[in-house]
CSV table of C-alpha atoms in Angstrom, one decimal:
chain,number,residue,atom,x,y,z
A,1,MET,CA,38.2,-28.5,-54.1
A,2,ASN,CA,36.8,-30.2,-51.0
A,3,ASP,CA,39.3,-32.7,-49.8
A,4,THR,CA,36.6,-35.2,-48.8
A,5,SER,CA,35.0,-35.4,-52.3
A,6,ALA,CA,38.5,-35.6,-53.9
A,7,ARG,CA,39.0,-39.0,-52.0
A,8,GLU,CA,35.6,-40.5,-53.0
A,9,ALA,CA,35.0,-42.7,-56.1
A,10,MET,CA,32.3,-41.3,-58.3
A,11,LEU,CA,30.1,-41.7,-61.3
A,12,MET,CA,30.2,-39.0,-64.0
A,13,LEU,CA,27.2,-38.7,-66.3
A,14,SER,CA,27.5,-37.6,-69.9
A,15,GLN,CA,24.5,-37.1,-72.2
A,16,ASP,CA,25.0,-36.7,-75.9
A,17,GLY,CA,28.8,-36.4,-75.2
A,18,GLN,CA,28.4,-33.5,-72.8
A,19,PRO,CA,29.3,-33.9,-69.1
A,20,GLN,CA,26.3,-33.3,-66.9
A,21,ARG,CA,26.8,-34.3,-63.2
A,22,THR,CA,28.5,-36.6,-60.8
A,23,TRP,CA,27.5,-38.8,-57.8
A,24,THR,CA,29.9,-39.7,-55.1
A,25,LEU,CA,29.8,-43.4,-54.2
A,26,THR,CA,29.7,-43.2,-50.4
A,27,GLN,CA,27.1,-45.9,-49.7
A,28,ASP,CA,27.4,-49.6,-49.5
A,29,VAL,CA,24.8,-49.9,-52.3
A,30,THR,CA,24.1,-47.2,-54.9
A,31,THR,CA,21.1,-47.8,-57.1
A,32,ILE,CA,20.7,-46.4,-60.7
A,33,GLY,CA,17.4,-46.0,-62.5
A,34,ARG,CA,14.6,-43.8,-63.8
A,35,TRP,CA,12.5,-43.7,-60.7
A,36,GLU,CA,13.0,-41.0,-58.1
A,37,ASP,CA,13.7,-43.5,-55.3
A,38,ASN,CA,17.1,-44.4,-56.8
A,39,ASP,CA,20.3,-42.9,-55.5
A,40,VAL,CA,21.3,-42.0,-59.1
A,41,THR,CA,18.1,-40.9,-61.0
A,42,ILE,CA,18.3,-40.3,-64.7
A,43,GLN,CA,15.2,-39.5,-66.7
A,44,ASP,CA,15.4,-41.4,-70.0
A,45,ARG,CA,12.8,-43.7,-71.5
A,46,TRP,CA,15.5,-46.3,-72.3
A,47,ILE,CA,16.4,-46.6,-68.6
A,48,SER,CA,14.4,-49.0,-66.4
A,49,ARG,CA,12.8,-47.9,-63.2
A,50,HIS,CA,15.5,-49.8,-61.3
A,51,HIS,CA,18.3,-50.4,-63.8
A,52,ALA,CA,21.5,-51.3,-62.0
A,53,GLU,CA,23.3,-51.0,-58.7
A,54,ILE,CA,26.9,-50.6,-57.5
A,55,GLN,CA,28.0,-52.4,-54.4
A,56,ARG,CA,30.9,-51.0,-52.4
A,57,HIS,CA,33.3,-53.5,-50.7
A,58,GLY,CA,35.9,-51.4,-48.9
A,59,SER,CA,37.8,-49.7,-51.7
A,60,SER,CA,36.4,-51.8,-54.6
A,61,TYR,CA,33.1,-51.5,-56.4
A,62,THR,CA,31.0,-54.1,-58.3
A,63,LEU,CA,28.3,-53.3,-60.9
A,64,ARG,CA,25.2,-55.4,-61.2
A,65,ASP,CA,22.3,-55.4,-63.7
A,66,LEU,CA,18.9,-55.4,-62.0
A,67,ASP,CA,17.1,-57.2,-64.8
A,68,SER,CA,16.9,-54.0,-66.8
A,69,LYS,CA,14.8,-54.0,-70.0
A,70,ASN,CA,17.4,-52.7,-72.3
A,71,GLY,CA,20.5,-54.1,-70.7
A,72,LEU,CA,23.7,-52.8,-69.2
A,73,TYR,CA,27.0,-52.4,-71.0
A,74,VAL,CA,30.5,-51.9,-69.7
A,75,ASN,CA,33.1,-50.7,-72.2
A,76,GLY,CA,30.8,-51.7,-75.0
A,77,LYS,CA,30.1,-55.2,-73.8
A,78,GLN,CA,26.8,-56.3,-72.3
A,79,ILE,CA,27.1,-57.8,-68.9
A,80,ALA,CA,25.0,-60.6,-67.4
A,81,GLU,CA,26.9,-61.2,-64.2
A,82,PRO,CA,28.3,-58.6,-61.7
A,83,VAL,CA,31.6,-57.1,-62.8
A,84,ALA,CA,34.3,-55.3,-60.7
A,85,LEU,CA,34.7,-51.7,-61.8
A,86,GLN,CA,38.0,-50.2,-62.8
A,87,ASP,CA,38.9,-46.6,-63.1
A,88,GLY,CA,37.7,-45.2,-66.4
A,89,ASP,CA,35.1,-47.9,-67.1
A,90,GLN,CA,32.3,-46.7,-69.3
A,91,ILE,CA,28.9,-47.8,-68.3
A,92,GLN,CA,26.2,-47.5,-71.0
A,93,ILE,CA,22.6,-47.5,-69.7
A,94,ALA,CA,20.9,-45.7,-72.6
A,95,PRO,CA,21.8,-44.7,-76.1
A,96,ARG,CA,22.3,-41.0,-75.0
A,97,CYS,CA,23.5,-41.6,-71.5
A,98,GLN,CA,26.9,-42.9,-70.4
A,99,LEU,CA,28.3,-43.1,-66.9
A,100,VAL,CA,32.1,-43.2,-66.3
A,101,PHE,CA,33.4,-44.8,-63.1
A,102,VAL,CA,36.2,-42.7,-61.5
A,103,ASP,CA,38.1,-44.5,-58.8
A,104,THR,CA,39.2,-42.9,-55.6
A,105,GLU,CA,42.7,-41.7,-56.5
A,106,ALA,CA,41.7,-40.5,-59.9
A,107,THR,CA,38.8,-38.3,-58.8
A,108,ALA,CA,40.4,-34.9,-58.6
A,109,PRO,CA,42.3,-35.2,-61.9
A,110,ALA,CA,39.2,-36.4,-63.6
A,111,LEU,CA,37.2,-33.4,-62.5
A,112,GLN,CA,39.9,-31.0,-63.5
A,113,ALA,CA,40.0,-32.5,-67.0
A,114,GLN,CA,36.3,-32.0,-67.6
A,115,ARG,CA,35.0,-29.3,-69.9
A,116,GLY,CA,31.7,-27.5,-69.4
A,117,VAL,CA,29.5,-27.6,-66.3
A,118,LEU,CA,29.6,-30.6,-64.0
A,119,ILE,CA,27.4,-31.0,-60.9
A,120,ASP,CA,28.0,-33.2,-57.9
A,121,ASP,CA,24.5,-33.7,-56.5
A,122,ASP,CA,25.6,-35.3,-53.2
A,123,ALA,CA,28.2,-32.7,-52.3
A,124,CYS,CA,26.2,-29.8,-53.8
A,125,GLN,CA,29.3,-28.7,-55.7
A,126,VAL,CA,29.6,-27.4,-59.3
A,127,TRP,CA,32.6,-27.3,-61.6
A,128,VAL,CA,33.0,-25.2,-64.7
A,129,HIS,CA,35.8,-26.3,-67.0
A,130,GLY,CA,37.3,-28.2,-64.0
A,131,GLN,CA,37.2,-25.2,-61.7
A,132,GLU,CA,35.0,-25.5,-58.6
A,133,LEU,CA,32.7,-22.6,-58.0
A,134,ASP,CA,33.9,-20.9,-54.8
A,135,PRO,CA,31.9,-19.7,-52.9
A,136,PRO,CA,29.4,-22.4,-53.7
A,137,LEU,CA,26.1,-21.6,-55.3
A,138,SER,CA,23.2,-20.6,-53.1
A,139,SER,CA,20.5,-23.3,-52.5
A,140,ALA,CA,18.1,-21.7,-55.0
A,141,GLN,CA,20.9,-21.3,-57.6
A,142,PHE,CA,22.0,-24.9,-57.2
A,143,THR,CA,18.4,-26.2,-57.5
A,144,LEU,CA,17.9,-24.1,-60.6
A,145,LEU,CA,21.0,-25.5,-62.2
A,146,GLN,CA,20.0,-29.1,-61.3
A,147,ILE,CA,16.7,-28.6,-63.0
A,148,LEU,CA,17.9,-27.0,-66.2
A,149,ALA,CA,21.2,-28.9,-66.6
A,150,GLY,CA,19.5,-32.2,-65.8
A,151,HIS,CA,17.4,-31.8,-68.9
A,152,PRO,CA,19.6,-30.0,-71.5
A,153,GLY,CA,17.6,-28.4,-74.3
A,154,ARG,CA,14.3,-28.7,-72.5
A,155,VAL,CA,12.5,-25.4,-71.9
A,156,PHE,CA,11.1,-24.8,-68.4
A,157,SER,CA,8.5,-22.2,-67.8
A,158,ARG,CA,8.8,-19.8,-64.9
A,159,ASP,CA,5.9,-21.6,-63.2
A,160,ASP,CA,7.7,-24.9,-63.5
A,161,LEU,CA,10.8,-23.4,-61.9
A,162,ILE,CA,8.9,-21.8,-59.1
A,163,VAL,CA,7.3,-25.1,-58.0
A,164,HIS,CA,10.7,-26.8,-57.9
A,165,ILE,CA,12.8,-24.0,-56.4
A,166,TRP,CA,10.3,-22.7,-53.8
A,167,PRO,CA,8.1,-25.7,-53.0
A,168,ASP,CA,7.0,-24.4,-49.7
A,169,GLU,CA,6.0,-20.9,-51.0
A,170,ASP,CA,2.8,-19.7,-52.5
A,171,PRO,CA,3.5,-19.5,-56.2
A,172,ALA,CA,1.3,-16.4,-56.5
A,173,GLY,CA,3.7,-14.6,-54.2
A,174,ILE,CA,6.8,-15.2,-56.4
A,175,SER,CA,7.1,-12.8,-59.3
A,176,ASP,CA,8.5,-13.4,-62.7
A,177,GLU,CA,11.3,-10.9,-61.9
A,178,ALA,CA,12.3,-13.1,-58.9
A,179,VAL,CA,12.9,-16.0,-61.3
A,180,ASN,CA,14.6,-13.7,-63.9
A,181,SER,CA,16.9,-12.3,-61.2
A,182,LEU,CA,17.8,-15.9,-60.0
A,183,VAL,CA,18.6,-16.9,-63.6
A,184,ARG,CA,20.8,-13.8,-64.1
A,185,ARG,CA,22.8,-14.5,-60.9
A,186,LEU,CA,23.3,-18.1,-61.8
A,187,ARG,CA,24.4,-17.3,-65.4
A,188,LYS,CA,26.8,-14.7,-64.1
A,189,ARG,CA,28.5,-17.3,-61.8
A,190,LEU,CA,28.9,-19.8,-64.6
A,191,MET,CA,30.1,-17.2,-67.1
A,192,GLY,CA,32.5,-15.8,-64.5
A,193,VAL,CA,34.6,-18.9,-65.2
A,194,ASP,CA,33.6,-19.5,-68.8
A,195,PRO,CA,32.6,-16.1,-70.4
A,196,ASP,CA,32.5,-17.7,-73.9
A,197,GLN,CA,29.3,-19.7,-73.1
A,198,ARG,CA,25.9,-18.3,-72.0
A,199,TYR,CA,24.7,-21.7,-70.7
A,200,ILE,CA,21.2,-20.5,-69.8
A,201,TYR,CA,19.0,-19.2,-72.5
A,202,ALA,CA,15.7,-17.3,-72.3
A,203,ILE,CA,13.1,-18.4,-74.7
A,204,ARG,CA,10.7,-15.5,-75.2
A,205,GLY,CA,7.2,-16.3,-74.1
A,206,HIS,CA,8.2,-19.8,-72.9
A,207,GLY,CA,10.9,-19.8,-70.2
A,208,PHE,CA,14.5,-21.0,-69.9
A,209,LYS,CA,16.7,-23.8,-71.2
A,210,PHE,CA,20.3,-25.0,-70.5
A,211,GLU,CA,22.8,-25.8,-73.3
A,212,GLN,CA,26.5,-26.3,-73.4
A,213,ASN,CA,28.6,-26.8,-76.6
């Protein structure tokens, strides 16, 4: 594992009880919300456009509600004032979405304890059952995983994927086989660590979806 990321505090997202991704908290202020201009963007209708923020003060972190519509909860209690975060605090921002705050010294053990696929968007790193993929995924593979794992269970057509993965290319010049090949390579990398799960499923006539049990 990269030593730098192992020293950084982070947020770990779970949806429906499944780990999804992480964000390292390297900035003085990290914003959380539904809109794309946030540092931590989570697409869920329960989450406000700008829902909350985490302020970094040296080695300590404070969570603040940004007047969100549905509120902000830490360890099951709604907060009205800023609170200092402690390692393991559970931040509820939507019924299906939970963020766990992992403090600096606990980062590496927390990652190693996770099951399934976990993505660090900032460091472009991926863990499967606590094992970091090495060598890292290619840029196209990482983008594909971000799209699919960011919306588990949702089916993306090949055209949807082409627009996101190759935004500067003419879609007409990218074949279905190019997408299929990219999916196969990504699936092979994930199953190389966890052969018991397929993770990426082809839905005949529609596209692909991501699922982990």
